[in-house]
Coordinates of C-alpha atoms and ligand atoms in Angstrom, one line a residue:
M15 CA -41.4 -71.1 -58.1
A16 CA -37.9 -69.7 -58.1
S17 CA -38.5 -67.8 -61.3
R18 CA -41.8 -66.5 -60.1
S19 CA -40.2 -65.1 -56.9
N20 CA -37.3 -63.8 -59.0
S21 CA -39.7 -61.9 -61.2
S22 CA -41.7 -60.6 -58.3
M23 CA -38.5 -59.6 -56.8
R24 CA -37.6 -57.7 -60.0
I25 CA -40.9 -56.0 -60.0
F26 CA -40.5 -55.1 -56.4
L27 CA -37.0 -53.8 -57.1
L28 CA -38.3 -51.7 -60.0
F29 CA -41.1 -50.4 -57.9
C30 CA -38.6 -49.7 -55.2
F31 CA -36.3 -47.9 -57.6
F32 CA -38.9 -45.6 -59.0
T33 CA -40.6 -44.7 -55.8
Q34 CA -39.5 -45.6 -52.3
C35 CA -35.7 -45.9 -52.9
I36 CA -35.5 -42.7 -54.8
Y37 CA -37.6 -41.1 -52.2
N38 CA -35.3 -42.5 -49.5
A39 CA -32.2 -41.4 -51.3
I40 CA -33.4 -37.8 -51.6
V41 CA -35.6 -37.5 -48.5
R42 CA -34.7 -40.3 -46.1
A43 CA -37.7 -41.9 -44.4
Q44 CA -38.0 -40.5 -40.9
Q45 CA -36.6 -43.2 -38.5
V46 CA -38.0 -42.1 -35.2
P47 CA -41.2 -40.1 -34.4
C48 CA -39.4 -37.5 -32.3
Y49 CA -36.0 -35.9 -31.5
F50 CA -35.2 -33.8 -28.4
I51 CA -32.0 -31.7 -28.1
F52 CA -30.2 -30.3 -25.0
G53 CA -27.0 -28.5 -24.6
D54 CA -24.9 -25.5 -25.4
S55 CA -23.9 -23.3 -28.4
L56 CA -22.9 -26.3 -30.4
A57 CA -26.6 -27.2 -30.4
D58 CA -28.4 -23.9 -29.9
P59 CA -30.8 -23.0 -32.7
G60 CA -31.8 -19.6 -31.3
N61 CA -32.9 -20.0 -27.7
N62 CA -30.7 -17.1 -26.6
N63 CA -32.1 -14.6 -29.1
N64 CA -34.3 -12.8 -26.6
L65 CA -32.1 -13.2 -23.6
I66 CA -29.8 -10.5 -22.2
T67 CA -26.5 -12.0 -23.0
Q68 CA -23.4 -11.5 -25.2
A69 CA -23.8 -15.1 -26.3
K70 CA -25.9 -14.6 -29.4
A71 CA -25.6 -15.4 -33.1
N72 CA -28.8 -14.1 -34.6
Y73 CA -27.0 -11.7 -36.9
Q74 CA -24.9 -11.8 -40.1
P75 CA -22.5 -13.4 -40.9
Y76 CA -23.9 -16.3 -38.9
G77 CA -26.3 -18.4 -41.0
V78 CA -24.7 -17.1 -44.3
D79 CA -25.2 -20.6 -45.9
F80 CA -28.4 -21.5 -44.0
S81 CA -31.7 -21.4 -45.9
A82 CA -33.3 -19.2 -43.2
G83 CA -30.3 -16.9 -42.8
P84 CA -29.1 -16.0 -39.3
T85 CA -31.3 -17.8 -36.7
G86 CA -29.1 -17.9 -33.6
R87 CA -27.1 -20.9 -34.8
F88 CA -23.4 -20.4 -34.0
T89 CA -22.2 -21.5 -37.5
N90 CA -22.5 -20.7 -41.2
N91 CA -25.2 -23.4 -41.8
R92 CA -26.1 -26.5 -39.9
T93 CA -25.3 -27.3 -36.3
L94 CA -24.3 -30.8 -35.3
P95 CA -27.8 -31.7 -34.1
D96 CA -29.2 -30.3 -37.3
V97 CA -27.0 -32.8 -39.3
I98 CA -28.1 -35.7 -37.1
G99 CA -31.7 -34.7 -37.5
Q100 CA -31.3 -34.9 -41.3
L101 CA -29.6 -38.3 -41.0
L102 CA -32.6 -39.5 -38.9
G103 CA -34.8 -38.4 -41.8
F104 CA -36.5 -35.4 -40.2
P105 CA -37.7 -33.2 -43.0
E106 CA -37.4 -30.0 -40.9
F107 CA -35.0 -28.8 -38.2
I108 CA -36.2 -29.2 -34.7
P109 CA -37.4 -25.8 -33.5
P110 CA -36.1 -23.9 -30.5
F111 CA -38.1 -24.1 -27.2
A112 CA -38.2 -20.3 -27.2
N113 CA -40.5 -20.3 -30.2
T114 CA -42.5 -23.5 -30.2
A115 CA -45.6 -22.1 -28.6
G116 CA -47.7 -25.3 -28.8
K117 CA -46.9 -26.2 -32.4
N118 CA -45.5 -29.6 -33.4
I119 CA -43.9 -30.3 -30.0
T120 CA -44.7 -34.0 -30.3
K121 CA -41.9 -34.2 -33.0
G122 CA -39.3 -32.7 -30.8
V123 CA -38.0 -29.5 -29.2
N124 CA -34.5 -28.1 -29.0
Y125 CA -33.7 -26.6 -25.6
A126 CA -30.0 -25.9 -26.1
S127 CA -28.7 -22.5 -25.0
A128 CA -25.3 -20.9 -25.7
V129 CA -22.8 -20.6 -22.8
S130 CA -24.9 -22.9 -20.6
G131 CA -23.6 -25.9 -18.8
I132 CA -24.1 -28.6 -16.3
R133 CA -23.6 -26.2 -13.4
D134 CA -26.2 -23.4 -13.0
E135 CA -23.7 -20.6 -12.7
T136 CA -21.7 -21.6 -15.8
G137 CA -21.7 -18.8 -18.4
K138 CA -23.0 -16.0 -16.1
N139 CA -19.9 -14.0 -17.3
Q140 CA -21.7 -13.5 -20.6
G141 CA -25.2 -12.9 -19.1
D142 CA -28.4 -14.9 -19.2
R143 CA -28.5 -18.5 -20.5
V144 CA -30.7 -21.5 -20.0
S145 CA -28.7 -23.9 -17.8
L146 CA -29.1 -27.7 -18.3
N147 CA -31.2 -27.8 -15.1
K148 CA -33.6 -25.2 -16.6
Q149 CA -33.6 -27.0 -19.9
L150 CA -34.8 -30.1 -18.1
L151 CA -37.5 -28.0 -16.4
N152 CA -38.6 -26.8 -19.9
H153 CA -38.7 -30.4 -21.0
L154 CA -41.0 -31.1 -18.1
T155 CA -43.4 -28.4 -19.4
T156 CA -43.2 -30.1 -22.9
Y157 CA -43.9 -33.5 -21.2
F158 CA -47.1 -32.3 -19.7
K159 CA -48.2 -30.6 -22.9
I160 CA -47.6 -33.8 -24.9
R161 CA -49.4 -35.8 -22.2
Q162 CA -52.4 -33.6 -22.8
I163 CA -52.2 -34.0 -26.6
L164 CA -51.8 -37.8 -26.4
G165 CA -54.4 -38.3 -23.6
S166 CA -53.0 -41.2 -21.6
G167 CA -49.9 -41.8 -19.5
T168 CA -49.2 -45.1 -21.4
A169 CA -49.3 -43.4 -24.8
T170 CA -47.1 -40.6 -23.5
S171 CA -44.4 -42.9 -22.1
Q172 CA -44.5 -45.0 -25.3
H173 CA -44.0 -41.9 -27.3
F174 CA -41.1 -40.5 -25.3
G175 CA -39.5 -43.9 -25.3
K176 CA -39.2 -43.9 -29.1
C177 CA -37.5 -40.5 -29.4
I178 CA -33.8 -39.8 -29.9
Y179 CA -32.3 -37.5 -27.3
V180 CA -29.0 -35.7 -27.9
I181 CA -27.1 -33.8 -25.2
I182 CA -24.0 -31.7 -25.9
T183 CA -22.8 -30.0 -22.8
G184 CA -19.9 -29.7 -20.4
N185 CA -17.8 -27.5 -22.7
N186 CA -18.7 -24.3 -20.8
D187 CA -18.2 -25.8 -17.4
Y188 CA -14.6 -25.5 -18.4
I189 CA -14.4 -22.6 -20.9
N190 CA -16.8 -20.3 -19.0
N191 CA -16.3 -21.5 -15.5
Y192 CA -13.3 -23.5 -14.3
F193 CA -10.8 -21.7 -16.6
M194 CA -12.1 -18.3 -15.6
P195 CA -10.6 -18.0 -12.2
N196 CA -11.4 -14.3 -11.9
M197 CA -15.1 -14.9 -12.3
Y198 CA -15.6 -18.4 -10.7
L199 CA -14.4 -20.1 -7.5
T200 CA -14.4 -23.7 -8.9
S201 CA -10.7 -23.9 -9.7
R202 CA -9.9 -22.9 -6.1
L203 CA -12.5 -25.3 -4.7
Y204 CA -11.6 -28.3 -6.8
T205 CA -8.5 -29.9 -8.3
P206 CA -9.0 -30.9 -12.0
Q207 CA -9.9 -34.5 -11.0
Q208 CA -12.3 -33.4 -8.2
Y209 CA -14.0 -31.0 -10.6
A210 CA -14.5 -33.9 -13.2
D211 CA -16.0 -36.0 -10.4
V212 CA -18.3 -33.2 -9.2
L213 CA -19.5 -32.5 -12.8
A214 CA -20.0 -36.2 -13.5
A215 CA -22.1 -36.6 -10.3
Q216 CA -24.3 -33.7 -11.2
Y217 CA -24.6 -34.8 -14.9
T218 CA -25.5 -38.4 -13.8
A219 CA -28.4 -37.0 -11.7
Q220 CA -29.5 -34.8 -14.7
L221 CA -29.5 -37.8 -17.0
K222 CA -31.6 -39.7 -14.5
V223 CA -34.1 -36.8 -14.6
L224 CA -34.3 -37.1 -18.3
Y225 CA -34.9 -40.9 -18.0
S226 CA -37.7 -40.2 -15.5
L227 CA -39.4 -38.1 -18.2
G228 CA -39.5 -41.1 -20.5
A229 CA -36.2 -40.8 -22.3
R230 CA -34.6 -44.1 -23.3
K231 CA -32.5 -43.5 -26.4
V232 CA -30.0 -40.9 -25.3
A233 CA -26.7 -39.9 -27.0
V234 CA -24.4 -38.2 -24.5
F235 CA -21.6 -36.2 -26.2
G236 CA -18.3 -35.8 -24.4
V237 CA -16.3 -32.6 -24.2
G238 CA -13.9 -32.3 -27.2
L239 CA -10.5 -30.7 -27.7
I240 CA -11.8 -27.3 -26.5
G241 CA -8.2 -26.0 -26.1
S242 CA -7.8 -26.2 -29.9
A243 CA -10.5 -23.6 -30.6
P244 CA -8.8 -20.5 -32.0
Q245 CA -10.2 -18.3 -29.3
M246 CA -8.8 -20.6 -26.6
I247 CA -5.4 -20.5 -28.2
T248 CA -5.6 -16.7 -28.2
R249 CA -6.6 -16.8 -24.6
F250 CA -4.3 -19.4 -23.2
G251 CA -1.4 -19.7 -25.7
A252 CA 0.7 -22.8 -25.0
N253 CA -1.5 -23.6 -21.9
S254 CA -4.5 -24.3 -24.1
T255 CA -3.6 -28.0 -24.5
N256 CA -3.9 -28.2 -20.7
V257 CA -7.5 -27.0 -21.0
S258 CA -8.3 -30.0 -23.3
L259 CA -6.5 -32.4 -21.0
T260 CA -8.3 -31.1 -17.9
A261 CA -11.7 -31.4 -19.6
Q262 CA -10.8 -34.9 -20.8
L263 CA -10.8 -36.0 -17.2
F264 CA -14.6 -35.4 -17.3
S265 CA -15.2 -37.0 -20.7
N266 CA -13.3 -40.1 -19.6
K267 CA -15.9 -40.7 -16.9
L268 CA -18.8 -40.7 -19.3
P269 CA -18.5 -44.2 -20.8
G270 CA -18.7 -45.6 -17.2
I271 CA -21.7 -43.4 -16.4
V272 CA -23.5 -44.5 -19.5
N273 CA -22.8 -48.2 -18.8
N274 CA -24.0 -47.8 -15.2
L275 CA -27.2 -46.1 -16.3
N276 CA -27.9 -48.8 -18.8
S277 CA -27.5 -51.6 -16.3
L278 CA -29.3 -49.7 -13.5
L279 CA -32.4 -48.3 -15.3
P280 CA -34.8 -50.7 -17.0
G281 CA -35.0 -50.1 -20.8
A282 CA -32.3 -47.4 -20.7
K283 CA -30.2 -47.1 -23.9
F284 CA -27.7 -44.4 -23.3
T285 CA -24.7 -44.1 -25.5
F286 CA -21.4 -42.1 -25.3
I287 CA -20.3 -40.1 -28.3
N288 CA -16.5 -39.9 -28.2
V289 CA -16.0 -36.3 -29.5
T290 CA -12.3 -36.2 -28.8
G291 CA -11.8 -39.7 -30.4
I292 CA -13.6 -38.7 -33.6
T293 CA -11.6 -35.5 -33.8
I294 CA -8.2 -37.1 -33.4
T295 CA -9.0 -39.8 -35.9
S296 CA -10.3 -37.4 -38.6
P297 CA -7.5 -36.2 -40.8
P298 CA -8.5 -32.7 -42.0
A299 CA -9.5 -32.6 -45.7
P300 CA -6.5 -31.3 -47.8
G301 CA -6.5 -27.5 -47.8
L302 CA -8.8 -27.2 -44.8
N303 CA -7.6 -24.3 -42.6
T304 CA -7.8 -25.7 -39.0
T305 CA -6.3 -22.8 -37.1
G306 CA -7.8 -19.6 -38.4
T307 CA -11.5 -18.6 -38.4
C308 CA -13.8 -17.9 -41.3
C309 CA -15.2 -14.7 -39.8
Q310 CA -13.6 -11.7 -38.2
L311 CA -13.8 -12.0 -34.4
V312 CA -14.9 -9.6 -31.7
Q313 CA -11.8 -9.4 -29.5
N314 CA -11.9 -11.3 -26.2
L315 CA -15.3 -12.8 -27.1
G316 CA -14.6 -15.1 -30.1
T317 CA -17.9 -14.5 -31.8
C318 CA -18.2 -12.9 -35.3
V319 CA -18.1 -9.1 -35.7
P320 CA -21.8 -8.2 -36.5
G321 CA -22.2 -7.4 -40.2
S322 CA -18.7 -8.4 -41.1
T323 CA -18.0 -10.2 -44.4
P324 CA -17.1 -13.9 -43.9
C325 CA -14.5 -15.8 -45.9
P326 CA -15.8 -16.5 -49.4
N327 CA -15.7 -20.3 -49.2
R328 CA -16.9 -21.5 -45.8
S329 CA -15.9 -25.1 -46.5
L330 CA -12.2 -24.1 -46.4
Y331 CA -12.3 -23.3 -42.7
A332 CA -12.8 -25.8 -39.9
F333 CA -13.8 -23.0 -37.5
F334 CA -16.5 -20.5 -38.5
D335 CA -15.8 -18.3 -35.4
G336 CA -13.4 -18.6 -32.5
F337 CA -15.2 -21.5 -30.9
H338 CA -17.6 -23.1 -33.4
P339 CA -17.0 -25.5 -36.3
S340 CA -18.4 -24.7 -39.7
D341 CA -21.0 -26.9 -41.5
V342 CA -18.4 -29.0 -43.3
V343 CA -17.0 -30.2 -39.9
N344 CA -20.4 -30.6 -38.4
A345 CA -21.5 -32.7 -41.4
A346 CA -18.5 -35.0 -41.2
F347 CA -18.8 -35.3 -37.4
G348 CA -22.5 -36.0 -37.5
Q349 CA -21.9 -38.8 -39.9
R350 CA -19.4 -40.4 -37.6
A351 CA -21.7 -40.2 -34.6
Y352 CA -24.6 -41.5 -36.6
T353 CA -22.8 -44.5 -38.3
K354 CA -20.0 -45.2 -35.8
Q355 CA -17.3 -45.5 -38.5
L356 CA -14.8 -46.6 -35.9
A357 CA -15.7 -48.8 -32.9
T358 CA -14.5 -46.1 -30.5
D359 CA -16.7 -43.3 -32.1
A360 CA -19.8 -44.3 -30.0
S361 CA -20.3 -46.8 -27.3
P362 CA -22.2 -48.9 -27.0
Y363 CA -24.5 -47.7 -29.8
S364 CA -24.2 -45.5 -32.8
I365 CA -27.1 -43.1 -33.2
Q366 CA -28.4 -45.1 -36.1
Q367 CA -28.4 -48.2 -33.9
L368 CA -30.2 -46.3 -31.2
S369 CA -32.9 -45.3 -33.7
Q370 CA -33.4 -49.0 -34.7
L371 CA -33.5 -50.5 -31.2
P372 CA -37.0 -51.4 -29.9
Ligands
NAG173 C1 -45.8 -29.0 -38.3 O1 -46.7 -30.0 -38.6 C2 -47.4 -29.7 -39.8 C3 -48.5 -30.8 -39.9 O2 -48.0 -32.1 -39.6 C4 -46.4 -29.7 -40.9 O3 -47.1 -29.4 -42.1 C5 -45.3 -28.7 -40.7 O4 -44.4 -28.7 -41.7 C6 -44.7 -28.9 -39.3 N1 -43.8 -27.9 -39.0 C7 -42.6 -28.1 -38.4 C8 -41.7 -26.9 -38.1 O5 -42.2 -29.2 -38.2
NAG174 C1 0.3 -20.6 -18.5 O1 0.4 -21.3 -17.3 C2 1.4 -20.8 -16.5 C3 1.5 -21.7 -15.3 O2 0.2 -22.0 -14.7 C4 1.2 -19.3 -16.1 O3 2.2 -18.8 -15.4 C5 1.0 -18.5 -17.4 O4 0.7 -17.2 -17.1 C6 0.0 -19.1 -18.3 N1 -0.1 -18.4 -19.6 C7 -1.2 -18.0 -20.2 C8 -1.1 -17.3 -21.5 O5 -2.3 -18.2 -19.6
NAG175 C1 -3.6 -27.2 -16.0 O1 -4.7 -26.5 -15.5 C2 -5.1 -26.9 -14.2 C3 -6.4 -26.2 -13.8 O2 -6.3 -24.8 -13.9 C4 -3.9 -26.5 -13.2 O3 -4.3 -26.9 -11.9 C5 -2.6 -27.1 -13.7 O4 -1.6 -26.5 -12.9 C6 -2.4 -26.8 -15.1 N1 -1.2 -27.5 -15.6 C7 -0.3 -26.9 -16.3 C8 0.9 -27.8 -16.7 O5 -0.3 -25.7 -16.6
NAG176 C1 -12.1 -42.3 -27.8 O1 -11.5 -42.6 -29.1 C2 -10.1 -42.6 -29.0 C3 -9.6 -42.7 -30.4 O2 -10.2 -43.7 -31.2 C4 -9.7 -43.8 -28.1 O3 -8.3 -43.9 -28.1 C5 -10.3 -43.6 -26.7 O4 -10.1 -44.8 -26.0 C6 -11.8 -43.4 -26.8 N1 -12.3 -43.0 -25.5 C7 -13.2 -43.6 -24.9 C8 -13.6 -43.1 -23.5 O5 -13.9 -44.5 -25.4
NAG177 C1 -5.6 -20.0 -41.8 O1 -6.4 -18.9 -41.8 C2 -5.8 -17.8 -41.1 C3 -6.9 -16.7 -41.1 O2 -7.4 -16.4 -42.3 C4 -4.6 -17.4 -41.8 O3 -4.0 -16.3 -41.1 C5 -3.6 -18.5 -41.8 O4 -2.4 -18.2 -42.5 C6 -4.3 -19.7 -42.5 N1 -3.4 -20.9 -42.3 C7 -3.1 -21.7 -43.3 C8 -2.2 -22.9 -42.9 O5 -3.4 -21.5 -44.4
NAG178 C1 -15.1 -24.5 -51.6 O1 -14.2 -25.4 -51.1 C2 -14.5 -26.7 -51.2 C3 -13.5 -27.6 -50.5 O2 -12.2 -27.4 -51.0 C4 -14.6 -27.1 -52.7 O3 -15.0 -28.4 -52.9 C5 -15.7 -26.2 -53.4 O4 -15.7 -26.4 -54.8 C6 -15.3 -24.7 -53.1 N1 -16.5 -23.9 -53.6 C7 -16.3 -22.8 -54.4 C8 -17.5 -22.1 -54.7 O5 -15.2 -22.5 -54.8
NAG179 C1 -25.8 -26.1 -46.1 O1 -26.7 -27.2 -45.7 C2 -27.4 -27.8 -46.7 C3 -28.3 -28.9 -46.1 O2 -29.3 -28.4 -45.3 C4 -26.4 -28.4 -47.7 O3 -27.1 -29.0 -48.8 C5 -25.5 -27.3 -48.2 O4 -24.5 -27.9 -49.0 C6 -24.8 -26.6 -47.0 N1 -24.0 -25.5 -47.5 C7 -22.8 -25.2 -47.0 C8 -22.0 -24.1 -47.7 O5 -22.3 -25.6 -46.0

């Protein structure tokens, strides 16, 4: 009996080695049926391309290492949600809402828009953008389309309940709002702690809207060390650390929000991704330049000069432009959020655990 099961085990393993395992190693099996993405330029795959705004990246040298070239992604290659999609086994990147007219929306849509934020006015200094509230409205449109495709309400809620949702926002509510006192009133209306409270309350309501549209497995990314971005150091000098500390007041509220939603809403599985924690516990690879930028910057804007030649080896710079990490950082960061290398990286769930939960 034992030897029989051993040999069938061996046969299974051989079979596994030659087919499924190799397949899994090269092209991971897709772990969830669908993946929806919300947020700002850290997640935008080209939703701003046809908007009237300065916040665009659909030109060279952006996308210099990306198979499709410049798409509107604010980096040389993959964004953070792109990396997470690959780790989830999606064979293709989730397309932008702006060009998903009806095709493949059941697998997911990316609504993220550069310079957008939790607050509607955030980012208006650069022109048009799709605010988080508008992104949720766009998701409502997708919801009705998918309901039509799947036929019944039950099938629709089952489908949406299996998807992974990633939200990366809040950065611009500081960079392109609170810390632009000439353009926005918020820093006069609210102290740093009051502003964190106001943002947290609005964000909580937005996360509840997402839940009401069937989302259950949601990864909520905190605001990171935005004051360390090269363009922020140019703009604020020694005060840039204060920008990070001020934004941290908001991020610190997210674990509590996530826990409250999980106990309040039946079936909810929200998780907090500790962007700052992952950053401060990741020693930069030897030789990685963490202060300069790979591309040449448009002054006062921090995006790449159109048509400029980027650094020859993008993997040697943490920042591709004045705000956005290069692929090498996104890849390492995505891995941490996905596997939860340290207990503090994600709480309560890693994205991998989220994908495996019922
Ligand atoms: C859309 O779906 C079709 C059929 O399932 C597939 O062949 C194609 O690769 C998908 N495209 C994208 C962008 O996911
Ligand atoms: C830094 O902050 C101080 C005090 O708020 C202010 O006087 C100074 O102008 C700021 N410097 C920069 C570069 O923003
Ligand atoms: C940090 O920034 C906040 C918000 O602008 C401001 O109220 C505070 O005075 C700043 N602190 C320092 C030490 O510059
Ligand atoms: C984020 O991670 C850091 C470093 O591991 C940790 O000190 C901090 O408590 C974490 N923050 C939250 C809100 O979990
Ligand atoms: C990082 O890159 C910038 C811009 O290319 C350069 O000026 C700076 O000297 C570099 N820093 C280090 C530590 O190599
Ligand atoms: C670019 O830099 C990375 C990191 O140091 C290194 O592994 C890689 O070999 C370099 N690529 C080229 C083409 O020099
Ligand atoms: C770009 O991303 C692909 C995966 O989609 C990866 O294989 C490649 O190494 C990346 N290149 C750079 C230079 O980041």
